[in-house]
Short mmCIF file of N, CA and C in Angstrom, two decimals:
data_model
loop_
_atom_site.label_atom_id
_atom_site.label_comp_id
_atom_site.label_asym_id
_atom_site.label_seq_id
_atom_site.Cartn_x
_atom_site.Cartn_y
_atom_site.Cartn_z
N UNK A 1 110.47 69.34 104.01
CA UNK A 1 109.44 70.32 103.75
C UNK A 1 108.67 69.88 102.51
N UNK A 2 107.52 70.07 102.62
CA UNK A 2 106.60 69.51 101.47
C UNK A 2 105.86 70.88 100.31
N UNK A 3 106.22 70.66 99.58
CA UNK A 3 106.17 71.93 98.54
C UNK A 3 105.32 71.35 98.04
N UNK A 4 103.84 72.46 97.74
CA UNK A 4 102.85 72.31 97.11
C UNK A 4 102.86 73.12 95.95
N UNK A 5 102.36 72.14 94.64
CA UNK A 5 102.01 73.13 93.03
C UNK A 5 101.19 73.61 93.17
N UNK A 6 101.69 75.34 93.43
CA UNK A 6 100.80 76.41 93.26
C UNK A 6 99.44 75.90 92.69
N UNK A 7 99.31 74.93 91.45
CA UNK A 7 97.91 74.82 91.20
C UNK A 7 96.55 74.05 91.78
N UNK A 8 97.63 73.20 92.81
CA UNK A 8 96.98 72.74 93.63
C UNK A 8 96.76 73.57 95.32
N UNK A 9 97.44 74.13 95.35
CA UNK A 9 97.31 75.01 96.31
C UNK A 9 95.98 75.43 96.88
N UNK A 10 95.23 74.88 97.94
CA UNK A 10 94.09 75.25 98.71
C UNK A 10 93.57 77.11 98.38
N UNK A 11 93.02 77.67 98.18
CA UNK A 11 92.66 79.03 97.84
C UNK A 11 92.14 79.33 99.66
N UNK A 12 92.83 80.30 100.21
CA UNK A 12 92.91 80.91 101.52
C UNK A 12 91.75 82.20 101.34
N UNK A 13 90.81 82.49 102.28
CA UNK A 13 90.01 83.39 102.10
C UNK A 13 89.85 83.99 103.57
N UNK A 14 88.91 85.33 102.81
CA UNK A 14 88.77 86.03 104.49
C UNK A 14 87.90 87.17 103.99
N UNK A 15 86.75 87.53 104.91
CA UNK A 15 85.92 88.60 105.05
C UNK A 15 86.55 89.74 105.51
N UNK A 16 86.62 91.11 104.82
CA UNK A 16 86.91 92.08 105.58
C UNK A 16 85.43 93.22 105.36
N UNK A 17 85.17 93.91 106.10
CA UNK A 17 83.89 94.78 106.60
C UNK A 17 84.72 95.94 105.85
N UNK A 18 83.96 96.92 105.14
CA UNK A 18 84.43 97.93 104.60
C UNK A 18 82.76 99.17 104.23
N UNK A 19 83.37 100.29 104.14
CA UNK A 19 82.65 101.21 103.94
C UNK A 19 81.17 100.79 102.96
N UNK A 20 81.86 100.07 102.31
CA UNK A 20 80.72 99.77 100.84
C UNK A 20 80.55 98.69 100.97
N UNK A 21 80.61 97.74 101.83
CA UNK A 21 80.04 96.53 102.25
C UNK A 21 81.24 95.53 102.32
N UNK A 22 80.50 94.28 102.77
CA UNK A 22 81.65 93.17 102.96
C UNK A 22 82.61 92.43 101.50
N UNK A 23 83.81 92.73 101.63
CA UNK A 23 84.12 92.07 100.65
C UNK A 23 85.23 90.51 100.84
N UNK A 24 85.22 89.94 100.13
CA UNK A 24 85.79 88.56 100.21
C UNK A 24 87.13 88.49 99.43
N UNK A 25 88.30 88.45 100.30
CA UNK A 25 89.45 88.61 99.66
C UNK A 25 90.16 86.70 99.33
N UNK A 26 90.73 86.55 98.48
CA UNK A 26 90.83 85.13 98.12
C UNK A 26 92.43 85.40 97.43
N UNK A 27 92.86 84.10 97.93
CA UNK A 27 94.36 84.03 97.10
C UNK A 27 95.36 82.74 98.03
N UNK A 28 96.43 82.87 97.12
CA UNK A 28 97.21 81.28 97.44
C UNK A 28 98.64 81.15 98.51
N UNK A 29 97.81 82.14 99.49
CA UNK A 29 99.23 82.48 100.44
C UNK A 29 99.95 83.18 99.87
N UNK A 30 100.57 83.60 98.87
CA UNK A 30 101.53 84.61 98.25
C UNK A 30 101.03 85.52 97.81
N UNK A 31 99.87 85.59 97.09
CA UNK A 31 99.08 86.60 96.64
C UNK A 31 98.13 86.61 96.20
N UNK A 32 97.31 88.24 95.92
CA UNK A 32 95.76 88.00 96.39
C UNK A 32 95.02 87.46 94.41
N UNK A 33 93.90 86.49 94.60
CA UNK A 33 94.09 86.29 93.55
C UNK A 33 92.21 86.71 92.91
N UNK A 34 91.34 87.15 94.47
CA UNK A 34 90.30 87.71 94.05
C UNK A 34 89.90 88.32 95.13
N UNK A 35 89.07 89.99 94.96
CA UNK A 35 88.34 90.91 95.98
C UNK A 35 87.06 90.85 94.93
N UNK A 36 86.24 90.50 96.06
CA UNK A 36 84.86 90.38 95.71
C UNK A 36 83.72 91.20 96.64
N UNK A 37 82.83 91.68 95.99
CA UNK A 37 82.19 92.54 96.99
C UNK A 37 80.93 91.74 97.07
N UNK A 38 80.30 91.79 98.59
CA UNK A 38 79.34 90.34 99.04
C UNK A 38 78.25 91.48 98.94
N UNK A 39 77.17 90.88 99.47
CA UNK A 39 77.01 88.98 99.14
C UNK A 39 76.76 88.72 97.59
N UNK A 40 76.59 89.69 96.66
CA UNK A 40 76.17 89.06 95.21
C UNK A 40 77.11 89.92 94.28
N UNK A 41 78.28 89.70 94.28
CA UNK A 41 79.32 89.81 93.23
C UNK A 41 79.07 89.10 91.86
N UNK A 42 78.89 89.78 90.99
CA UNK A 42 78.23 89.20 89.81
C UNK A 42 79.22 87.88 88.71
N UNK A 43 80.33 88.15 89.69
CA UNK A 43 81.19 87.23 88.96
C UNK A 43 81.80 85.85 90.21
N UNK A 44 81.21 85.95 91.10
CA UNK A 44 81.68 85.15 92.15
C UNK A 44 80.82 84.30 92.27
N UNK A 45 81.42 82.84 92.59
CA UNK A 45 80.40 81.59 92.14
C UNK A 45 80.33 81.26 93.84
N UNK A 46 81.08 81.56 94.52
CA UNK A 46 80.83 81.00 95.95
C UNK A 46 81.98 80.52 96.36
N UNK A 47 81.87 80.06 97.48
CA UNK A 47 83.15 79.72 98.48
C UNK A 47 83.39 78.35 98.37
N UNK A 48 84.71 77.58 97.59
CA UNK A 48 84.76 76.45 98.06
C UNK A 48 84.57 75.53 98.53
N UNK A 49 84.39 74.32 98.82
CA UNK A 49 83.99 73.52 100.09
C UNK A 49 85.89 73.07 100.22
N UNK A 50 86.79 73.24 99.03
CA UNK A 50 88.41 73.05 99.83
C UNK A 50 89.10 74.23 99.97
N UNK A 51 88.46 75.15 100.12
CA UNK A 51 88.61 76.66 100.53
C UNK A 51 89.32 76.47 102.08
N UNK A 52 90.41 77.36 102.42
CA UNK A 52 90.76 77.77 103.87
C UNK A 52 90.25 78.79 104.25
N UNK A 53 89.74 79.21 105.42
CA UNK A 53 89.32 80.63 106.08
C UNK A 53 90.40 80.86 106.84
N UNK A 54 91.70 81.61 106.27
CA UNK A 54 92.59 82.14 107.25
C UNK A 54 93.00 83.40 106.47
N UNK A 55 93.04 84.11 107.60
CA UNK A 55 93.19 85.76 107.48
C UNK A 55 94.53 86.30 107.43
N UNK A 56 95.35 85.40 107.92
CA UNK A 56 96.93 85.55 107.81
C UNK A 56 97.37 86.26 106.72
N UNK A 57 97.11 85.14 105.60
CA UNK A 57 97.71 86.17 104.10
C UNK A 57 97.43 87.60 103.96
N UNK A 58 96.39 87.96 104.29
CA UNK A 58 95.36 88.81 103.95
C UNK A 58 96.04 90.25 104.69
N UNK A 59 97.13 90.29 105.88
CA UNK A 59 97.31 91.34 106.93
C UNK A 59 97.61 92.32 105.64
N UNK A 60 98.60 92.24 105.44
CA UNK A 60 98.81 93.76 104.20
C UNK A 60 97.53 94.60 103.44
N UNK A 61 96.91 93.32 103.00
CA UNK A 61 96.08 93.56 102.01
C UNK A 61 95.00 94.43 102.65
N UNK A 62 94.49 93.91 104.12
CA UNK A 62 93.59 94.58 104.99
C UNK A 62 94.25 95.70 105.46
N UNK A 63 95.38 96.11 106.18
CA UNK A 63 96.01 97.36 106.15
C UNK A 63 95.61 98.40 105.24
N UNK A 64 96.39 97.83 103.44
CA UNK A 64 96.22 99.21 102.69
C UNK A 64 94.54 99.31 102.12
N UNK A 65 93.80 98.30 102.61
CA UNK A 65 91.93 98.54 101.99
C UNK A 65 91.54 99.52 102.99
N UNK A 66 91.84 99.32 104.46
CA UNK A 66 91.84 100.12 105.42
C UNK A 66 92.39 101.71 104.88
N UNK A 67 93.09 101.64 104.78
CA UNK A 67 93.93 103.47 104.44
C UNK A 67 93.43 103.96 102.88
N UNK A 68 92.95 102.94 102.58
CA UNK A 68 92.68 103.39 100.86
C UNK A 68 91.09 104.20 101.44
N UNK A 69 90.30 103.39 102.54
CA UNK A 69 88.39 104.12 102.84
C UNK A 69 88.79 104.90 103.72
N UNK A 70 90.20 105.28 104.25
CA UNK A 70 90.38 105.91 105.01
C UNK A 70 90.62 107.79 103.85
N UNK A 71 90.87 107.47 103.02
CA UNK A 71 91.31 108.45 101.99
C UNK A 71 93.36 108.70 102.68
N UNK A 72 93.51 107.45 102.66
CA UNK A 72 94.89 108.07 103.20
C UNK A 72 96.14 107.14 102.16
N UNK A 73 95.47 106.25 101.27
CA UNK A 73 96.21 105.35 100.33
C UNK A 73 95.62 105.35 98.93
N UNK A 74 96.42 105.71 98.13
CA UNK A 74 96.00 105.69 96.58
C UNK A 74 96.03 105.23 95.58
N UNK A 75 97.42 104.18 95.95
CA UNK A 75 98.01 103.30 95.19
C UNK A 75 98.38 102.19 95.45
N UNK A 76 97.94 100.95 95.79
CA UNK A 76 98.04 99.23 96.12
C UNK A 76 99.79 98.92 96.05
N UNK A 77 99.93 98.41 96.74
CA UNK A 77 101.15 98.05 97.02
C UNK A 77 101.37 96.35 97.00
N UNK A 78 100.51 95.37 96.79
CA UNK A 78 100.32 93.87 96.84
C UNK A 78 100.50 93.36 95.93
N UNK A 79 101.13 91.73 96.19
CA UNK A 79 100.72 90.61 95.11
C UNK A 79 99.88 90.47 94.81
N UNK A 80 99.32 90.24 93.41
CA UNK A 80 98.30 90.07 93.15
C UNK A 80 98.83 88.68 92.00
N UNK A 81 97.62 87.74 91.81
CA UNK A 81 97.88 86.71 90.83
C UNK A 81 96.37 86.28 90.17
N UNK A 82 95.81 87.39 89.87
CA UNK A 82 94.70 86.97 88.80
C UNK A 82 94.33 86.59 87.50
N UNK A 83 93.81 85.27 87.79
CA UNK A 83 93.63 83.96 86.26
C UNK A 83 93.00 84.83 85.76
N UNK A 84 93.39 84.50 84.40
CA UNK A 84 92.78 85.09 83.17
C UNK A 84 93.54 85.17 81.88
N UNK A 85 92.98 85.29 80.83
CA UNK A 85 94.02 85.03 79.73
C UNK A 85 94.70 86.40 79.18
N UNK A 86 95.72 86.21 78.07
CA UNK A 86 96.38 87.03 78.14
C UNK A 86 95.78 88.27 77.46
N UNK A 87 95.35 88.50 77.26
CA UNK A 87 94.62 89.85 76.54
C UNK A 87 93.89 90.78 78.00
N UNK A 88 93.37 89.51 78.97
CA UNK A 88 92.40 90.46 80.11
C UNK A 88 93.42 90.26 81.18
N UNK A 89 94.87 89.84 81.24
CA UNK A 89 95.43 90.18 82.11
C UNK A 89 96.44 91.48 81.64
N UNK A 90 96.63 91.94 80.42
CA UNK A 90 96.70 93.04 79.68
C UNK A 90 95.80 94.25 79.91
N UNK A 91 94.94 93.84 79.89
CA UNK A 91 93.70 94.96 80.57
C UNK A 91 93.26 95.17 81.61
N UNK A 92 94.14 94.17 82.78
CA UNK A 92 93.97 94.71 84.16
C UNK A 92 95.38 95.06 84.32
N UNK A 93 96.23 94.90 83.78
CA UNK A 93 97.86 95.56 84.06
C UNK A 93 97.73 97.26 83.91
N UNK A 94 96.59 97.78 82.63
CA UNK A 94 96.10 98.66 82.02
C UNK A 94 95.60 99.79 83.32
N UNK A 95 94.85 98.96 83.49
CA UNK A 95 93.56 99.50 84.64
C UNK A 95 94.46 99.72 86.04
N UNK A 96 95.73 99.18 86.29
CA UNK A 96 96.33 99.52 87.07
C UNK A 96 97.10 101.25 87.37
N UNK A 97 96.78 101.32 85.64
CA UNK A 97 97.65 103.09 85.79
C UNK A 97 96.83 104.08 85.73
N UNK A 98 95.54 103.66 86.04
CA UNK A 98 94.79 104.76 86.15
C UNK A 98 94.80 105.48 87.36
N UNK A 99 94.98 106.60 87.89
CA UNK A 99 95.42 107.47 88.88
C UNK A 99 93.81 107.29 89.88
N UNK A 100 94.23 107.54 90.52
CA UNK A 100 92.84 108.01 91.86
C UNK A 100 92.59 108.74 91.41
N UNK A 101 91.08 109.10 91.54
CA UNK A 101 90.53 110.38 91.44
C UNK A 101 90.37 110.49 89.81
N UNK A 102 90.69 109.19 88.75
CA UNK A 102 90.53 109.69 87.21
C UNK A 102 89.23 108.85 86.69
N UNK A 103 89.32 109.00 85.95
CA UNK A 103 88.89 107.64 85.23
C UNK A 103 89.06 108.12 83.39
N UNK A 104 88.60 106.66 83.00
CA UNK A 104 89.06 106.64 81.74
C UNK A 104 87.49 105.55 80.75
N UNK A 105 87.85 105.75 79.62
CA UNK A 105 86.58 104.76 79.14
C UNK A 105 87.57 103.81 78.42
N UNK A 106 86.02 103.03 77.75
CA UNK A 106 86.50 101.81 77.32
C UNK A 106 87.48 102.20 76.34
N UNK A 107 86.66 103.34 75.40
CA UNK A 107 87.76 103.15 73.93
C UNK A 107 89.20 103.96 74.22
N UNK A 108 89.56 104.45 75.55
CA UNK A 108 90.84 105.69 75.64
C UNK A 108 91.11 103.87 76.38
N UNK A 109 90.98 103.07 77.42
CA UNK A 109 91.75 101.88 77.63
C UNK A 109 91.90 101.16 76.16
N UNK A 110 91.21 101.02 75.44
CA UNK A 110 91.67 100.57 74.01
C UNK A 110 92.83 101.20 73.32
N UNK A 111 92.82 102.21 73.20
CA UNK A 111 93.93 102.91 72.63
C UNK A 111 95.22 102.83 73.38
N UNK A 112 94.90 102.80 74.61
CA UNK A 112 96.01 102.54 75.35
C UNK A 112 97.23 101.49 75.32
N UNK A 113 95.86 100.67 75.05
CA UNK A 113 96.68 98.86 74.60
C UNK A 113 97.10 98.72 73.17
N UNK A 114 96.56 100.01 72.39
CA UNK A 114 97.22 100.15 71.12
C UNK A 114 96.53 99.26 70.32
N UNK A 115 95.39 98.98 71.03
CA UNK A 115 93.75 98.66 70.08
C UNK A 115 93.34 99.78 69.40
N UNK A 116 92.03 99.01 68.35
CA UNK A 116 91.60 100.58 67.41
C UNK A 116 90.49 100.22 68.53
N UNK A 117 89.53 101.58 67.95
CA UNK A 117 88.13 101.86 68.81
C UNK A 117 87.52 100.94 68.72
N UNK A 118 87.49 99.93 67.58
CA UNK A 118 86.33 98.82 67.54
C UNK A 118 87.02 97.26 68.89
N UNK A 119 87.41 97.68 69.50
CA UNK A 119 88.49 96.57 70.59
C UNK A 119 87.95 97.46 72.13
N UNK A 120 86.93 98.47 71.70
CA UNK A 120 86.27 98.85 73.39
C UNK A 120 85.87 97.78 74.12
N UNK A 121 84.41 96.97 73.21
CA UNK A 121 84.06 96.57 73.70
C UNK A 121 84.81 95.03 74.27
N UNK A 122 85.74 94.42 73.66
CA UNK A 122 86.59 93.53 74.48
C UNK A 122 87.26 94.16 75.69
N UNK A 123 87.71 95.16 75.37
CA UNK A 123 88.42 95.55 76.86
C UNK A 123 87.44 95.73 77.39
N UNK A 124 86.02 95.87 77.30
CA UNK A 124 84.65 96.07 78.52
C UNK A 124 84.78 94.73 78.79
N UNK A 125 84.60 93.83 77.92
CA UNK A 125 84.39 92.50 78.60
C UNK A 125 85.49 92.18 79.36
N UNK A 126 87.07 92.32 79.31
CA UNK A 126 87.88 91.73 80.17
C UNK A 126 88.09 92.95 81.42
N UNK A 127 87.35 94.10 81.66
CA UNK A 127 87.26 94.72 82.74
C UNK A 127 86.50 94.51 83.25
N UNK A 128 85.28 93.50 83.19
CA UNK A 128 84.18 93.02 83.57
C UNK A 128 84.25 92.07 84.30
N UNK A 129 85.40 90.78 84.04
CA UNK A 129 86.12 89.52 84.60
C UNK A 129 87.19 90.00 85.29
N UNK A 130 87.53 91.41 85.63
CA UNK A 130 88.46 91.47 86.38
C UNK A 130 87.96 90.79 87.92
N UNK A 131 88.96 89.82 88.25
CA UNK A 131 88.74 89.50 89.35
C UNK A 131 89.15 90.13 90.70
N UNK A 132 90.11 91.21 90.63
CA UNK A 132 90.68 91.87 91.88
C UNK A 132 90.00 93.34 91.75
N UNK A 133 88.50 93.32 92.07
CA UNK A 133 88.25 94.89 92.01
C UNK A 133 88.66 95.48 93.12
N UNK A 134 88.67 96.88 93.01
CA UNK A 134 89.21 97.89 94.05
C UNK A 134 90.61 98.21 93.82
N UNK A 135 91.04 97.00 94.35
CA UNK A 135 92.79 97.12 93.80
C UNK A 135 93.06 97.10 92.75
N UNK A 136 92.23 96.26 91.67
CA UNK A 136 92.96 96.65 89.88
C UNK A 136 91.41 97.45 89.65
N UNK A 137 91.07 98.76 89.66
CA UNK A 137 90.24 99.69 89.56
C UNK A 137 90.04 99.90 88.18
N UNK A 138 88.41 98.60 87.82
CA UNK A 138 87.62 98.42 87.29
C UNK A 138 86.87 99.39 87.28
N UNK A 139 86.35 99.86 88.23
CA UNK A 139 85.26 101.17 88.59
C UNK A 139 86.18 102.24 88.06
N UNK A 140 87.04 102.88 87.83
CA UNK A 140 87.53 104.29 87.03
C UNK A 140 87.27 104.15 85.70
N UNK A 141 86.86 102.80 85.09
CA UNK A 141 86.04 102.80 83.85
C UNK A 141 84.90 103.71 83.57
N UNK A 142 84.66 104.56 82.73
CA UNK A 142 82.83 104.81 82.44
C UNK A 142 82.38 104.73 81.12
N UNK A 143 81.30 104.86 80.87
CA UNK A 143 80.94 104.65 79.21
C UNK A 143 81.79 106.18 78.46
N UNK A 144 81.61 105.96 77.46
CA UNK A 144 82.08 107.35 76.40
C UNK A 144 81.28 108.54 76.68
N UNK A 145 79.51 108.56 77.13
CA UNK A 145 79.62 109.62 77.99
C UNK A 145 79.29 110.13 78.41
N UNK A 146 80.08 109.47 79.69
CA UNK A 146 80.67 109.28 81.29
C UNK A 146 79.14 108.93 82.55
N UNK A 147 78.38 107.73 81.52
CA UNK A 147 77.51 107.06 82.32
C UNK A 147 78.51 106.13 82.93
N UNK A 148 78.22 105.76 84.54
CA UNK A 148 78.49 104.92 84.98
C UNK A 148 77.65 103.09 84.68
N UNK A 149 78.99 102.69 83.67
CA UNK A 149 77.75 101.49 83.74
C UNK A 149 78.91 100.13 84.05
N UNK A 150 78.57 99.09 83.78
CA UNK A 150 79.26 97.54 84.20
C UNK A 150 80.07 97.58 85.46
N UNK A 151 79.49 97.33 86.23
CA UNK A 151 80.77 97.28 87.68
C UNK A 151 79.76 95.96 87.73
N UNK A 152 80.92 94.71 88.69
CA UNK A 152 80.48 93.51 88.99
C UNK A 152 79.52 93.57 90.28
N UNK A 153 80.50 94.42 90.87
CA UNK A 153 79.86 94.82 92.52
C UNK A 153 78.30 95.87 92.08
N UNK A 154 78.25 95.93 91.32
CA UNK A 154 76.91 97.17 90.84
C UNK A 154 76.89 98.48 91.18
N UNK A 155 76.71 99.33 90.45
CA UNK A 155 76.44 100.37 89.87
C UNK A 155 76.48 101.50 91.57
N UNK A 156 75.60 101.44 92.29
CA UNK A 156 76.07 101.92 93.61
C UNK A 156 77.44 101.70 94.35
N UNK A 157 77.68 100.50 94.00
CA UNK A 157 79.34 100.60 94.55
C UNK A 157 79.90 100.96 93.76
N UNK A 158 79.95 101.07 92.77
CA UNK A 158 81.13 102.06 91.83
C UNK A 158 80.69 103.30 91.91
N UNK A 159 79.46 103.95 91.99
CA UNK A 159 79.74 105.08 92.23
C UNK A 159 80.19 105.69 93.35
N UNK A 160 79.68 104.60 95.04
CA UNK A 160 80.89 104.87 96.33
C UNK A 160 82.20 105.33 95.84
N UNK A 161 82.81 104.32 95.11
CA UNK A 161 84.09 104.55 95.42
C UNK A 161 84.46 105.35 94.27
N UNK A 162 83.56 105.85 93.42
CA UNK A 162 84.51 106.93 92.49
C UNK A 162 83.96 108.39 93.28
N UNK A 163 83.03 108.33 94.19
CA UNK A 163 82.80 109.21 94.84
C UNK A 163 83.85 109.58 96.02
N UNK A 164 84.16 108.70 96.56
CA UNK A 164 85.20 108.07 97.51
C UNK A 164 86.41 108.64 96.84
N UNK A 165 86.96 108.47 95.72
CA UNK A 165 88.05 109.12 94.91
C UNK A 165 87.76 110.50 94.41
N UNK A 166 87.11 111.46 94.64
CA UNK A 166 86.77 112.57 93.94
C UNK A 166 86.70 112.39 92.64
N UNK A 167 86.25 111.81 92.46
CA UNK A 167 86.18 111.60 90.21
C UNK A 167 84.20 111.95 90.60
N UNK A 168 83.29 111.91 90.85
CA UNK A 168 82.30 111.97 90.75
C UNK A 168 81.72 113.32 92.47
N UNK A 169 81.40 114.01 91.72
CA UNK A 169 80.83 115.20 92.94
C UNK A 169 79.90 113.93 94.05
N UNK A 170 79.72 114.69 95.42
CA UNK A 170 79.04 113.98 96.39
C UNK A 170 77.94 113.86 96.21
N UNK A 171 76.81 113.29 96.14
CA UNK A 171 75.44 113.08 96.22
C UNK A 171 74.79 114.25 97.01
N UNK A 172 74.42 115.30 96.18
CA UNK A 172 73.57 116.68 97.11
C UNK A 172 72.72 115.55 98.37
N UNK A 173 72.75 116.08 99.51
CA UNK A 173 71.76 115.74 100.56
C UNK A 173 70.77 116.82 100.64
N UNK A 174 69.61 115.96 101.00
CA UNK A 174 67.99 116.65 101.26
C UNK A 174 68.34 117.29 102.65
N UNK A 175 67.76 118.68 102.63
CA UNK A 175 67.19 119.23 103.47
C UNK A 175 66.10 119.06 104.48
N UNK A 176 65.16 117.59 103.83
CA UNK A 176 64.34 117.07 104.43
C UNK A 176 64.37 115.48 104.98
#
């Protein structure tokens, strides 16, 4: 059997169709290591040319994205293995305990990490490079107060899905 170093490891990808558009799930057969929302994810440089397109890894992951737009899953259940250094993989471990349906700002995730208030704006920047949005829920971020601002996927998809979570009332519809 031929054992490959994880760092060489081909990056496996796959399109899944979702409520708020197509997103691009990426990772190394064991776990997922980026969800990107297409086609212009502000942090996604593009697809490989030694990229795999196989959907295999991906069955779980497409299951609970499925039940999460379904409103029937609240809490991610997956591997996840997203690069990043240690301070912004601290601040997506962070962003992991934020409940459905909450959200939180930069400087209450600062305090959290047992930063003072002046350490918001780093935790904005390493919630900004989060590479697994949806599942490490970047979007339950808002400013201090409670503008929706920095989502990678932009500003309409974060408000989908905090709408999608009851944290933000529905968009009144016209009568006309």
């Amino acid at each position: 059997m031929l054992l490959l170093d994880p760092a060489t490891t081909p990056t496996r990808h796959t399109t899944l169709p979702t409520p708020v558009g197509d997103l691009l799930l990426t990772g190394d057969g064991d776990a997922i290591t980026g969800l990107y929302l297409l086609p212009s994810h502000r942090h996604f440089a593009g697809i490989g040319t030694d990229w795999i397109a196989d959907a295999s890894p991906f069955r779980a992951a497409s299951t609970q994205l499925a039940a999460y737009f379904a409103g029937e899953l609240k809490e991610f259940d997956l591997p996840l293995a997203p690069k990043g250094t240690p301070f912004q993989r601290d601040v997506w471990q962070a962003l992991t305990t934020i409940p459905w349906g909450r959200t939180t700002t930069y400087g209450q995730l600062a305090a959290e990490l047992g930063r003072s208030p002046a350490a918001s704006r780093a935790v904005g920047m390493a919630n900004g490079r989060n590479p697994v949005s949806i599942i490490i829920p970047c979007h339950r971020v808002i400013g201090a107060d409670g503008a929706l601002i920095g989502y990678g996927g932009g500003l309409p998809a974060k408000e989908f899905l905090l709408t999608h979570e009851g944290s933000l009332p529905a968009p009144e519809q016209s009568l006309f």
